[in-house]
Coordinates of N, CA and C in Angstrom, one line a residue:
D1201 N -84.6 90.1 55.5 CA -84.0 90.6 54.3 C -82.9 89.7 53.7
A1202 N -82.3 88.9 54.6 CA -81.1 88.1 54.1 C -81.6 86.7 53.7
L1203 N -82.9 86.4 53.7 CA -83.4 85.1 53.4 C -83.3 84.9 51.9
D1204 N -82.7 83.7 51.5 CA -82.5 83.4 50.1 C -83.8 82.7 49.5
Y1205 N -84.6 83.5 48.8 CA -85.9 83.0 48.3 C -85.6 81.9 47.2
H1206 N -84.5 82.0 46.5 CA -84.2 81.0 45.4 C -84.0 79.7 46.0
H1207 N -83.6 79.6 47.3 CA -83.4 78.4 48.0 C -84.6 77.9 48.7
Y1208 N -85.2 78.7 49.5 CA -86.3 78.3 50.4 C -87.7 78.2 49.8
L1209 N -88.1 79.1 48.9 CA -89.4 79.1 48.4 C -89.7 77.8 47.6
P1210 N -88.8 77.3 46.7 CA -89.0 76.0 46.0 C -89.1 74.9 47.0
I1211 N -88.3 74.9 48.1 CA -88.3 73.8 49.0 C -89.7 73.7 49.7
F1212 N -90.2 74.9 50.2 CA -91.5 74.9 50.8 C -92.6 74.5 49.9
F1213 N -92.5 75.0 48.6 CA -93.5 74.6 47.6 C -93.5 73.1 47.4
D1214 N -92.3 72.5 47.4 CA -92.2 71.1 47.2 C -92.8 70.3 48.4
G1215 N -92.8 70.9 49.5 CA -93.4 70.2 50.7 C -94.9 70.3 50.8
I1216 N -95.6 71.0 49.9 CA -97.0 71.1 50.0 C -97.8 69.8 49.6
R1217 N -97.1 68.9 49.0 CA -97.7 67.6 48.7 C -97.6 66.6 49.8
E1218 N -97.0 67.0 50.9 CA -96.8 66.2 52.1 C -98.2 66.1 52.7
K1219 N -98.6 64.9 53.2 CA -99.9 64.6 53.7 C -99.9 64.5 55.3
E1220 N -98.7 64.3 55.8 CA -98.5 64.0 57.2 C -98.3 65.3 58.0
E1221 N -99.0 65.5 59.1 CA -98.8 66.6 59.9 C -97.6 66.3 60.8
P1222 N -96.8 67.3 61.2 CA -96.9 68.7 61.0 C -96.2 69.2 59.8
F1223 N -95.7 68.2 59.0 CA -94.9 68.6 57.8 C -95.7 69.4 56.8
R1224 N -97.0 69.0 56.6 CA -97.8 69.7 55.6 C -98.1 71.1 56.1
F1225 N -98.4 71.2 57.4 CA -98.7 72.5 58.0 C -97.5 73.5 57.9
L1226 N -96.3 72.9 58.2 CA -95.1 73.8 58.0 C -94.8 74.2 56.6
A1227 N -95.0 73.3 55.7 CA -94.8 73.7 54.3 C -95.8 74.8 53.8
V1228 N -97.1 74.6 54.1 CA -98.1 75.5 53.7 C -97.9 76.9 54.4
K1229 N -97.6 76.9 55.7 CA -97.4 78.1 56.4 C -96.1 78.8 55.9
G1230 N -95.1 78.0 55.6 CA -93.9 78.6 55.1 C -94.1 79.3 53.8
V1231 N -94.8 78.6 52.9 CA -95.1 79.3 51.6 C -95.9 80.5 51.8
E1232 N -96.9 80.5 52.6 CA -97.8 81.7 52.9 C -96.9 82.8 53.4
D1233 N -96.1 82.5 54.4 CA -95.3 83.6 55.0 C -94.3 84.2 54.0
L1234 N -93.7 83.3 53.2 CA -92.7 83.8 52.2 C -93.4 84.6 51.2
L1235 N -94.6 84.2 50.8 CA -95.3 85.0 49.8 C -95.8 86.4 50.3
R1236 N -96.2 86.3 51.6 CA -96.7 87.6 52.2 C -95.6 88.6 52.4
T1237 N -94.4 88.2 52.7 CA -93.3 89.1 53.0 C -92.3 89.2 51.9
G1238 N -92.4 88.5 50.8 CA -91.4 88.4 49.8 C -91.3 89.6 48.9
G1239 N -92.4 90.2 48.5 CA -92.3 91.4 47.6 C -91.6 91.1 46.3
V1240 N -90.5 91.9 46.0 CA -89.8 91.7 44.7 C -88.9 90.5 44.7
K1241 N -88.7 89.8 45.8 CA -87.9 88.6 45.8 C -88.6 87.4 45.2
I1242 N -89.9 87.5 45.0 CA -90.7 86.3 44.6 C -90.6 86.1 43.0
L1243 N -90.7 87.2 42.3 CA -90.7 87.1 40.8 C -89.5 86.3 40.2
P1244 N -88.3 86.5 40.7 CA -87.1 85.8 40.1 C -87.2 84.3 40.4
T1245 N -88.0 83.9 41.4 CA -88.0 82.4 41.7 C -89.1 81.7 41.0
I1246 N -89.9 82.3 40.2 CA -91.0 81.7 39.5 C -90.5 80.4 38.7
P1247 N -89.5 80.5 37.9 CA -89.1 79.3 37.2 C -88.7 78.1 38.1
Q1248 N -88.2 78.3 39.3 CA -87.9 77.2 40.2 C -89.1 76.6 40.8
L1249 N -90.2 77.4 40.8 CA -91.5 76.9 41.5 C -92.3 76.0 40.6
I1250 N -92.1 76.0 39.3 CA -93.0 75.3 38.4 C -93.0 73.8 38.6
I1251 N -91.8 73.2 38.8 CA -91.7 71.8 39.0 C -92.4 71.3 40.3
P1252 N -92.1 72.0 41.4 CA -92.8 71.6 42.6 C -94.4 71.8 42.5
I1253 N -94.8 72.8 41.8 CA -96.2 73.0 41.7 C -96.8 71.9 40.8
K1254 N -96.1 71.7 39.7 CA -96.6 70.6 38.7 C -96.6 69.3 39.4
T1255 N -95.6 69.0 40.2 CA -95.6 67.7 40.9 C -96.7 67.6 41.9
A1256 N -97.0 68.7 42.7 CA -98.1 68.6 43.6 C -99.5 68.4 42.9
L1257 N -99.7 69.1 41.8 CA -100.9 69.0 41.1 C -101.0 67.5 40.5
N1258 N -99.9 67.0 40.0 CA -100.0 65.6 39.4 C -100.1 64.5 40.4
T1259 N -100.2 64.8 41.7 CA -100.5 63.8 42.7 C -102.0 63.3 42.5
R1260 N -102.8 64.2 41.9 CA -104.2 63.9 41.7 C -105.0 63.7 43.0
D1261 N -104.4 64.1 44.1 CA -105.1 64.0 45.3 C -105.8 65.3 45.6
P1262 N -107.2 65.2 45.7 CA -108.0 66.4 45.8 C -107.5 67.4 46.9
S1263 N -107.1 66.8 48.1 CA -106.7 67.7 49.2 C -105.4 68.5 48.8
V1264 N -104.5 67.8 48.2 CA -103.2 68.4 47.8 C -103.5 69.4 46.6
I1265 N -104.3 69.1 45.7 CA -104.7 70.0 44.6 C -105.3 71.3 45.2
C1266 N -106.2 71.1 46.2 CA -106.9 72.3 46.7 C -105.8 73.2 47.4
V1267 N -104.9 72.6 48.2 CA -103.9 73.4 48.9 C -103.0 74.1 47.8
T1268 N -102.6 73.4 46.8 CA -101.8 73.9 45.7 C -102.5 75.1 45.0
L1269 N -103.8 75.0 44.8 CA -104.5 76.0 44.1 C -104.7 77.3 45.0
Q1270 N -104.9 77.0 46.3 CA -104.9 78.2 47.2 C -103.6 78.9 47.2
L1271 N -102.5 78.2 47.2 CA -101.2 78.8 47.2 C -100.9 79.5 45.9
L1272 N -101.3 78.9 44.8 CA -101.2 79.5 43.5 C -101.9 80.9 43.4
Q1273 N -103.1 80.9 44.0 CA -103.9 82.1 44.1 C -103.1 83.2 44.9
K1274 N -102.5 82.8 46.0 CA -101.7 83.7 46.8 C -100.5 84.2 46.1
L1275 N -99.9 83.2 45.3 CA -98.7 83.6 44.5 C -99.0 84.6 43.5
V1276 N -100.1 84.5 42.8 CA -100.4 85.4 41.7 C -100.6 86.8 42.2
V1277 N -101.2 87.0 43.4 CA -101.5 88.3 43.9 C -100.4 88.8 44.8
S1278 N -99.3 88.1 45.0 CA -98.3 88.4 46.0 C -97.3 89.5 45.5
G1279 N -97.3 89.8 44.2 CA -96.4 90.9 43.7 C -96.7 91.3 42.3
E1280 N -96.1 92.3 41.9 CA -96.2 92.9 40.5 C -95.7 91.9 39.5
A1281 N -96.4 91.7 38.4 CA -96.0 91.0 37.3 C -95.8 89.5 37.5
I1282 N -96.2 89.0 38.6 CA -96.1 87.5 38.9 C -97.1 86.8 38.0
G1283 N -98.3 87.3 37.9 CA -99.3 86.6 37.1 C -98.8 86.5 35.6
E1284 N -98.2 87.6 35.1 CA -97.7 87.6 33.8 C -96.5 86.7 33.6
A1285 N -95.7 86.5 34.7 CA -94.5 85.7 34.6 C -95.0 84.2 34.6
L1286 N -96.2 83.9 35.1 CA -96.6 82.5 35.1 C -97.2 82.0 33.7
V1287 N -97.6 83.0 32.9 CA -98.2 82.6 31.6 C -97.4 81.7 30.8
P1288 N -96.1 81.8 30.6 CA -95.3 80.9 29.8 C -95.3 79.4 30.4
Y1289 N -95.7 79.3 31.7 CA -95.6 78.0 32.3 C -97.0 77.3 32.4
Y1290 N -98.0 78.0 31.8 CA -99.4 77.4 31.8 C -99.4 76.0 31.2
R1291 N -98.5 75.7 30.2 CA -98.5 74.4 29.6 C -98.1 73.3 30.5
Q1292 N -97.4 73.7 31.6 CA -97.0 72.7 32.6 C -98.0 72.6 33.7
I1293 N -98.7 73.7 34.1 CA -99.6 73.8 35.2 C -101.0 73.4 34.9
L1294 N -101.5 73.8 33.7 CA -102.9 73.7 33.5 C -103.5 72.4 33.0
P1295 N -102.7 71.5 32.4 CA -103.3 70.2 31.9 C -104.1 69.4 33.0
I1296 N -103.5 69.4 34.2 CA -104.1 68.6 35.3 C -105.4 69.3 35.7
L1297 N -105.4 70.7 35.6 CA -106.6 71.4 36.0 C -107.8 71.1 35.1
N1298 N -107.4 70.9 33.8 CA -108.4 70.5 32.8 C -109.1 69.2 33.2
V1299 N -108.4 68.3 33.7 CA -108.9 67.0 34.1 C -109.9 67.2 35.3
F1300 N -109.6 68.0 36.2 CA -110.5 68.2 37.4 C -111.5 69.3 37.4
K1301 N -111.5 70.1 36.3 CA -112.3 71.3 36.2 C -113.7 71.1 36.5
N1302 N -114.3 70.0 36.0 CA -115.7 69.7 36.2 C -116.0 68.8 37.4
K1303 N -115.1 68.7 38.3 CA -115.3 67.9 39.5 C -115.9 68.7 40.6
N1304 N -117.2 69.1 40.3 CA -117.9 69.9 41.3 C -118.9 69.0 42.0
L1305 N -119.2 69.4 43.2 CA -120.2 68.7 44.0 C -121.6 69.0 43.6
N1306 N -122.3 68.0 43.1 CA -123.7 68.3 42.7 C -124.6 67.8 43.8
I1307 N -125.2 68.7 44.6 CA -126.0 68.3 45.7 C -127.5 68.8 45.5
G1308 N -127.8 69.2 44.3 CA -129.1 69.6 44.0 C -129.4 70.9 44.8
D1309 N -130.5 70.9 45.5 CA -130.9 72.1 46.3 C -130.4 72.0 47.7
G1310 N -129.4 71.1 48.0 CA -128.8 71.0 49.3 C -127.9 72.2 49.6
I1311 N -127.4 72.2 50.8 CA -126.4 73.3 51.2 C -125.1 72.6 51.4
D1312 N -124.0 73.2 50.8 CA -122.7 72.6 50.9 C -122.0 73.5 52.0
Y1313 N -122.0 72.9 53.2 CA -121.3 73.6 54.3 C -119.8 73.6 54.2
A1314 N -119.3 72.8 53.4 CA -117.8 72.7 53.2 C -117.2 73.8 52.3
Q1315 N -118.1 74.6 51.7 CA -117.6 75.6 50.8 C -116.7 76.7 51.4
R1316 N -117.0 76.9 52.7 CA -116.1 77.9 53.4 C -114.7 77.3 53.7
K1317 N -114.6 76.0 53.7 CA -113.3 75.3 53.8 C -112.5 75.3 52.5
R1318 N -113.2 75.6 51.5 CA -112.6 75.7 50.1 C -112.0 74.3 49.7
V1319 N -112.8 73.3 49.7 CA -112.3 72.0 49.4 C -113.0 71.4 48.1
N1320 N -113.8 72.3 47.4 CA -114.4 71.8 46.2 C -113.4 72.1 45.0
V1321 N -112.9 71.0 44.5 CA -111.8 71.1 43.5 C -112.3 71.9 42.3
G1322 N -113.4 71.6 41.7 CA -113.9 72.3 40.6 C -114.1 73.8 40.8
A1323 N -114.6 74.2 41.9 CA -114.8 75.7 42.2 C -113.4 76.3 42.4
M1324 N -112.5 75.6 43.0 CA -111.1 76.2 43.3 C -110.4 76.4 41.9
I1325 N -110.6 75.5 41.0 CA -109.9 75.6 39.7 C -110.5 76.8 39.0
E1326 N -111.8 77.0 39.0 CA -112.5 78.1 38.3 C -112.0 79.4 38.9
E1327 N -111.9 79.5 40.3 CA -111.3 80.7 40.9 C -109.9 81.0 40.5
T1328 N -109.1 79.9 40.5 CA -107.7 80.1 40.1 C -107.5 80.5 38.7
L1329 N -108.2 79.9 37.8 CA -108.1 80.3 36.4 C -108.6 81.8 36.1
S1330 N -109.6 82.2 36.8 CA -110.1 83.6 36.7 C -109.0 84.5 37.2
L1331 N -108.4 84.2 38.3 CA -107.3 85.0 38.9 C -106.1 85.0 37.9
F1332 N -105.8 83.9 37.3 CA -104.7 83.8 36.3 C -105.0 84.8 35.1
E1333 N -106.3 84.8 34.7 CA -106.7 85.6 33.6 C -106.6 87.1 33.9
R1334 N -107.1 87.4 35.1 CA -107.1 88.8 35.5 C -105.7 89.4 35.7
H1335 N -104.8 88.6 36.2 CA -103.4 89.0 36.5 C -102.4 88.6 35.5
G1336 N -102.8 87.9 34.5 CA -101.8 87.4 33.5 C -101.5 88.2 32.3
G1337 N -102.2 89.4 32.2 CA -101.9 90.2 31.0 C -102.8 89.8 29.8
E1338 N -102.5 90.4 28.7 CA -103.3 90.2 27.5 C -103.2 88.8 26.9
D1339 N -102.1 88.1 27.1 CA -102.0 86.7 26.5 C -102.6 85.6 27.4
A1340 N -103.0 86.0 28.6 CA -103.4 85.0 29.6 C -104.6 84.2 29.1
F1341 N -105.7 84.9 28.6 CA -106.9 84.2 28.3 C -106.7 83.1 27.2
I1342 N -106.0 83.6 26.1 CA -105.8 82.6 25.0 C -105.0 81.4 25.4
N1343 N -104.0 81.6 26.3 CA -103.2 80.5 26.8 C -104.0 79.6 27.7
I1344 N -104.9 80.1 28.5 CA -105.7 79.3 29.4 C -106.7 78.5 28.5
K1345 N -107.3 79.2 27.5 CA -108.3 78.6 26.7 C -107.7 77.4 25.9
Y1346 N -106.4 77.6 25.5 CA -105.7 76.5 24.7 C -105.6 75.3 25.6
M1347 N -105.2 75.5 26.9 CA -105.0 74.3 27.8 C -106.3 73.8 28.4
V1348 N -107.3 74.7 28.6 CA -108.5 74.3 29.2 C -109.6 74.8 28.3
P1349 N -110.0 74.0 27.3 CA -110.9 74.5 26.3 C -112.3 74.9 26.8
T1350 N -112.7 74.4 27.9 CA -114.1 74.7 28.4 C -114.1 76.0 29.3
Y1351 N -112.9 76.6 29.5 CA -112.8 77.8 30.3 C -113.5 79.0 29.6
E1352 N -114.3 79.7 30.3 CA -115.0 80.9 29.8 C -114.4 82.1 30.5
S1353 N -114.2 83.2 29.7 CA -113.5 84.4 30.3 C -114.4 85.0 31.4
C1354 N -113.6 85.5 32.4 CA -114.3 86.2 33.5 C -114.2 87.7 33.4
V1355 N -113.4 88.2 32.4 CA -113.2 89.6 32.2 C -114.2 90.2 31.2
N1356 N -114.9 91.2 31.6 CA -115.8 91.9 30.7 C -115.1 92.8 29.7
L1357 N -115.3 92.6 28.5 CA -114.6 93.4 27.4 C -115.2 94.7 27.2

């Protein structure tokens, strides 16, 4: 209860671009634990999380991008109104996703055994954008579409 989320959550989010173990593990697990137990403490920290998230995505490293997307998905569903609170920051987060959106593995009729590991950047981006749309309120789709023109809505009207 006494943990200062304004201080620790941005620090852990900043650490997710770390590639060396055990630092990467500690950063990812720290973010996951804080999101799981944070509740109402997460929403006020959203503005401080944008720069570390943007920095992690701008590494353009597929492994870092996948981890960042997984944590963004957990962030969006971790509390009330967090998805809506992220909408104003789509202009900072989404441009790099537009670059990697079509980076899917084309293996024809082969079987991608790595899909359970969730390392396919294109599929992760599609999942994340659909979560953003579902949890982002009424303005989410238009903002996503503005930044990622090839995105198609996942919500049935």
